[in-house]
Amino acid sequence: MTTTSSTPPSVAPFHFERDALRAVGASSEAGSLGCLARCLAEVAHALRVQADHPEAPADLAGVFVDIEGALGDLAAAVEQSAHAVIDNDRPPGARVSQAPTAAARAVSWRLHGLAHALHASREICPAIQGASRELARAQQARRGSALADMHLHRQPLGPSR
């Protein structure tokens, strides 16, 4: 990816990206964005299926640490795509000041809106993490209290022989 005034510099890919491409048999040059999007869709579907069977709240907090990171990466990717749409709409050698087509502006505008929504979703994750940890502590305290009550009820009331 070339860097222009409207395109943020690209970052080095994570080892996971290479592993994901290798796992689906794709090269990093040909169709990787589409391939990665399909992998993302499959993972999102698997998460939806597992959501009916939530883990313990403390584990759920850890899950949302990962989801927070994923949403941040998705927001950055969408933002980069919005800039790339504009950059790629200009003819080769055109000045940056040359206005892009209305269609490119419309796509870019919608991508910026999506990036904003992803950032907003990401910002909610720490609150979910904290609430999940608090719920886990409350459930653990209730279980501890219930165990203490069970212990008291099992003790013999009269003298033991």
mmCIF file of C-alpha atoms in Angstrom:
data_model
loop_
_atom_site.group_PDB
_atom_site.id
_atom_site.type_symbol
_atom_site.label_atom_id
_atom_site.label_comp_id
_atom_site.label_asym_id
_atom_site.label_seq_id
_atom_site.Cartn_x
_atom_site.Cartn_y
_atom_site.Cartn_z
ATOM 1 C CA MET A 1 0.000 0.000 0.000
ATOM 2 C CA THR A 2 1.368 3.376 -0.925
ATOM 3 C CA THR A 3 1.166 6.169 1.574
ATOM 4 C CA THR A 4 -0.286 9.533 0.566
ATOM 5 C CA SER A 5 -1.356 12.461 2.688
ATOM 6 C CA SER A 6 -4.796 10.903 3.242
ATOM 7 C CA THR A 7 -3.637 7.345 3.818
ATOM 8 C CA PRO A 8 -2.233 6.355 7.191
ATOM 9 C CA PRO A 9 0.976 4.326 6.992
ATOM 10 C CA SER A 10 0.447 0.593 6.933
ATOM 11 C CA VAL A 11 1.543 -1.487 9.860
ATOM 12 C CA ALA A 12 3.400 -4.765 9.785
ATOM 13 C CA PRO A 13 0.984 -7.715 9.708
ATOM 14 C CA PHE A 14 0.592 -9.768 12.827
ATOM 15 C CA HIS A 15 1.745 -13.376 12.749
ATOM 16 C CA PHE A 16 -1.937 -14.317 13.125
ATOM 17 C CA GLU A 17 -2.708 -12.773 9.740
ATOM 18 C CA ARG A 18 -0.136 -14.968 8.041
ATOM 19 C CA ASP A 19 -1.398 -18.011 9.964
ATOM 20 C CA ALA A 20 -4.999 -17.255 9.005
ATOM 21 C CA LEU A 21 -4.079 -16.940 5.342
ATOM 22 C CA ARG A 22 -2.071 -20.153 5.481
ATOM 23 C CA ALA A 23 -4.954 -21.986 7.212
ATOM 24 C CA VAL A 24 -7.366 -21.162 4.405
ATOM 25 C CA GLY A 25 -4.810 -21.795 1.694
ATOM 26 C CA ALA A 26 -4.558 -18.226 0.444
ATOM 27 C CA SER A 27 -1.531 -16.234 -0.506
ATOM 28 C CA SER A 28 -0.999 -12.851 1.099
ATOM 29 C CA GLU A 29 -1.042 -11.230 -2.342
ATOM 30 C CA ALA A 30 -4.138 -12.699 -4.019
ATOM 31 C CA GLY A 31 -7.548 -12.008 -2.508
ATOM 32 C CA SER A 32 -6.364 -11.866 1.071
ATOM 33 C CA LEU A 33 -8.813 -9.157 2.136
ATOM 34 C CA GLY A 34 -11.792 -11.148 0.882
ATOM 35 C CA CYS A 35 -10.377 -14.336 2.333
ATOM 36 C CA LEU A 36 -9.834 -12.727 5.720
ATOM 37 C CA ALA A 37 -13.359 -11.270 5.635
ATOM 38 C CA ARG A 38 -14.758 -14.781 5.052
ATOM 39 C CA CYS A 39 -12.696 -16.064 8.002
ATOM 40 C CA LEU A 40 -14.037 -13.204 10.118
ATOM 41 C CA ALA A 41 -17.599 -14.085 9.116
ATOM 42 C CA GLU A 42 -17.030 -17.716 10.104
ATOM 43 C CA VAL A 43 -15.568 -16.742 13.476
ATOM 44 C CA ALA A 44 -18.432 -14.290 14.099
ATOM 45 C CA HIS A 45 -20.934 -17.067 13.334
ATOM 46 C CA ALA A 46 -19.153 -19.432 15.721
ATOM 47 C CA LEU A 47 -19.259 -16.744 18.429
ATOM 48 C CA ARG A 48 -22.985 -16.297 17.850
ATOM 49 C CA VAL A 49 -23.566 -20.046 18.224
ATOM 50 C CA GLN A 50 -21.504 -20.169 21.441
ATOM 51 C CA ALA A 51 -23.273 -17.102 22.878
ATOM 52 C CA ASP A 52 -26.179 -19.375 23.839
ATOM 53 C CA HIS A 53 -23.766 -21.136 26.193
ATOM 54 C CA PRO A 54 -21.942 -18.302 27.960
ATOM 55 C CA GLU A 55 -18.833 -19.046 29.909
ATOM 56 C CA ALA A 56 -18.397 -18.002 33.519
ATOM 57 C CA PRO A 57 -18.612 -14.205 33.884
ATOM 58 C CA ALA A 58 -14.900 -13.963 34.702
ATOM 59 C CA ASP A 59 -14.137 -15.786 31.430
ATOM 60 C CA LEU A 60 -16.594 -13.517 29.625
ATOM 61 C CA ALA A 61 -14.529 -10.525 30.737
ATOM 62 C CA GLY A 62 -11.486 -12.090 29.059
ATOM 63 C CA VAL A 63 -13.487 -12.756 25.908
ATOM 64 C CA PHE A 64 -14.352 -9.070 25.681
ATOM 65 C CA VAL A 65 -10.688 -8.107 26.002
ATOM 66 C CA ASP A 66 -10.165 -9.983 22.735
ATOM 67 C CA ILE A 67 -13.340 -8.585 21.168
ATOM 68 C CA GLU A 68 -12.203 -5.068 22.110
ATOM 69 C CA GLY A 69 -8.924 -5.627 20.267
ATOM 70 C CA ALA A 70 -10.705 -7.122 17.268
ATOM 71 C CA LEU A 71 -13.106 -4.184 17.046
ATOM 72 C CA GLY A 72 -10.172 -1.768 17.170
ATOM 73 C CA ASP A 73 -8.425 -3.607 14.353
ATOM 74 C CA LEU A 74 -11.636 -3.731 12.302
ATOM 75 C CA ALA A 75 -12.207 -0.003 12.817
ATOM 76 C CA ALA A 76 -8.647 0.742 11.673
ATOM 77 C CA ALA A 77 -9.045 -1.519 8.622
ATOM 78 C CA VAL A 78 -12.323 0.132 7.645
ATOM 79 C CA GLU A 79 -10.781 3.593 8.090
ATOM 80 C CA GLN A 80 -7.828 2.590 5.891
ATOM 81 C CA SER A 81 -10.269 1.260 3.300
ATOM 82 C CA ALA A 82 -12.145 4.571 3.308
ATOM 83 C CA HIS A 83 -8.915 6.413 2.529
ATOM 84 C CA ALA A 84 -7.897 3.831 -0.067
ATOM 85 C CA VAL A 85 -11.216 4.209 -1.912
ATOM 86 C CA ILE A 86 -10.524 7.913 -2.367
ATOM 87 C CA ASP A 87 -6.857 7.397 -3.251
ATOM 88 C CA ASN A 88 -7.665 4.682 -5.793
ATOM 89 C CA ASP A 89 -10.415 6.750 -7.417
ATOM 90 C CA ARG A 90 -7.941 9.334 -8.670
ATOM 91 C CA PRO A 91 -6.216 8.695 -11.987
ATOM 92 C CA PRO A 92 -2.506 7.840 -11.760
ATOM 93 C CA GLY A 93 -0.439 10.999 -11.363
ATOM 94 C CA ALA A 94 -3.416 13.115 -10.325
ATOM 95 C CA ARG A 95 -2.949 15.680 -7.602
ATOM 96 C CA VAL A 96 -4.236 14.927 -4.132
ATOM 97 C CA SER A 97 -6.318 18.096 -4.394
ATOM 98 C CA GLN A 98 -8.269 16.602 -7.322
ATOM 99 C CA ALA A 99 -11.779 15.826 -6.078
ATOM 100 C CA PRO A 100 -12.812 12.164 -6.133
ATOM 101 C CA THR A 101 -15.992 11.057 -7.867
ATOM 102 C CA ALA A 102 -19.321 11.240 -6.074
ATOM 103 C CA ALA A 103 -19.483 7.437 -5.962
ATOM 104 C CA ALA A 104 -16.071 7.193 -4.274
ATOM 105 C CA ARG A 105 -17.024 9.901 -1.788
ATOM 106 C CA ALA A 106 -20.260 8.033 -0.974
ATOM 107 C CA VAL A 107 -18.434 4.761 -0.332
ATOM 108 C CA SER A 108 -15.739 6.494 1.701
ATOM 109 C CA TRP A 109 -18.326 8.404 3.761
ATOM 110 C CA ARG A 110 -20.153 5.171 4.602
ATOM 111 C CA LEU A 111 -16.885 3.445 5.510
ATOM 112 C CA HIS A 112 -16.003 6.317 7.845
ATOM 113 C CA GLY A 113 -19.448 5.919 9.453
ATOM 114 C CA LEU A 114 -18.840 2.198 9.934
ATOM 115 C CA ALA A 115 -15.404 2.871 11.432
ATOM 116 C CA HIS A 116 -17.004 5.312 13.876
ATOM 117 C CA ALA A 117 -19.602 2.695 14.890
ATOM 118 C CA LEU A 118 -16.884 0.085 15.395
ATOM 119 C CA HIS A 119 -14.904 2.520 17.577
ATOM 120 C CA ALA A 120 -18.060 3.178 19.629
ATOM 121 C CA SER A 121 -18.631 -0.565 20.042
ATOM 122 C CA ARG A 122 -15.024 -0.997 21.119
ATOM 123 C CA GLU A 123 -15.424 1.688 23.776
ATOM 124 C CA ILE A 124 -18.230 -0.313 25.423
ATOM 125 C CA CYS A 125 -16.051 -3.401 25.930
ATOM 126 C CA PRO A 126 -14.220 -2.231 29.090
ATOM 127 C CA ALA A 127 -17.594 -1.607 30.770
ATOM 128 C CA ILE A 128 -18.681 -5.142 29.844
ATOM 129 C CA GLN A 129 -15.405 -6.499 31.217
ATOM 130 C CA GLY A 130 -15.841 -4.681 34.529
ATOM 131 C CA ALA A 131 -19.497 -5.658 34.888
ATOM 132 C CA SER A 132 -18.659 -9.293 34.079
ATOM 133 C CA ARG A 133 -15.945 -9.366 36.745
ATOM 134 C CA GLU A 134 -18.321 -7.788 39.260
ATOM 135 C CA LEU A 135 -20.977 -10.382 38.438
ATOM 136 C CA ALA A 136 -18.428 -13.170 38.860
ATOM 137 C CA ARG A 137 -17.469 -11.845 42.317
ATOM 138 C CA ALA A 138 -21.131 -11.587 43.342
ATOM 139 C CA GLN A 139 -21.874 -15.122 42.134
ATOM 140 C CA GLN A 140 -18.813 -16.456 43.924
ATOM 141 C CA ALA A 141 -19.895 -14.728 47.140
ATOM 142 C CA ARG A 142 -23.421 -16.217 46.827
ATOM 143 C CA ARG A 143 -21.962 -19.683 46.232
ATOM 144 C CA GLY A 144 -19.697 -19.263 49.241
ATOM 145 C CA SER A 145 -22.684 -18.194 51.337
ATOM 146 C CA ALA A 146 -24.767 -21.119 50.082
ATOM 147 C CA LEU A 147 -21.960 -23.568 50.929
ATOM 148 C CA ALA A 148 -21.704 -22.123 54.434
ATOM 149 C CA ASP A 149 -25.466 -22.514 54.870
ATOM 150 C CA MET A 150 -25.272 -26.134 53.680
ATOM 151 C CA HIS A 151 -22.480 -26.826 56.154
ATOM 152 C CA LEU A 152 -24.535 -25.406 59.031
ATOM 153 C CA HIS A 153 -27.603 -27.474 58.091
ATOM 154 C CA ARG A 154 -25.620 -30.717 57.924
ATOM 155 C CA GLN A 155 -24.230 -30.468 61.441
ATOM 156 C CA PRO A 156 -26.083 -32.669 63.875
ATOM 157 C CA LEU A 157 -28.315 -30.799 66.273
ATOM 158 C CA GLY A 158 -27.890 -33.162 69.237
ATOM 159 C CA PRO A 159 -24.852 -34.719 70.845
ATOM 160 C CA SER A 160 -22.959 -37.103 68.613
ATOM 161 C CA ARG A 161 -22.319 -40.661 69.772
#
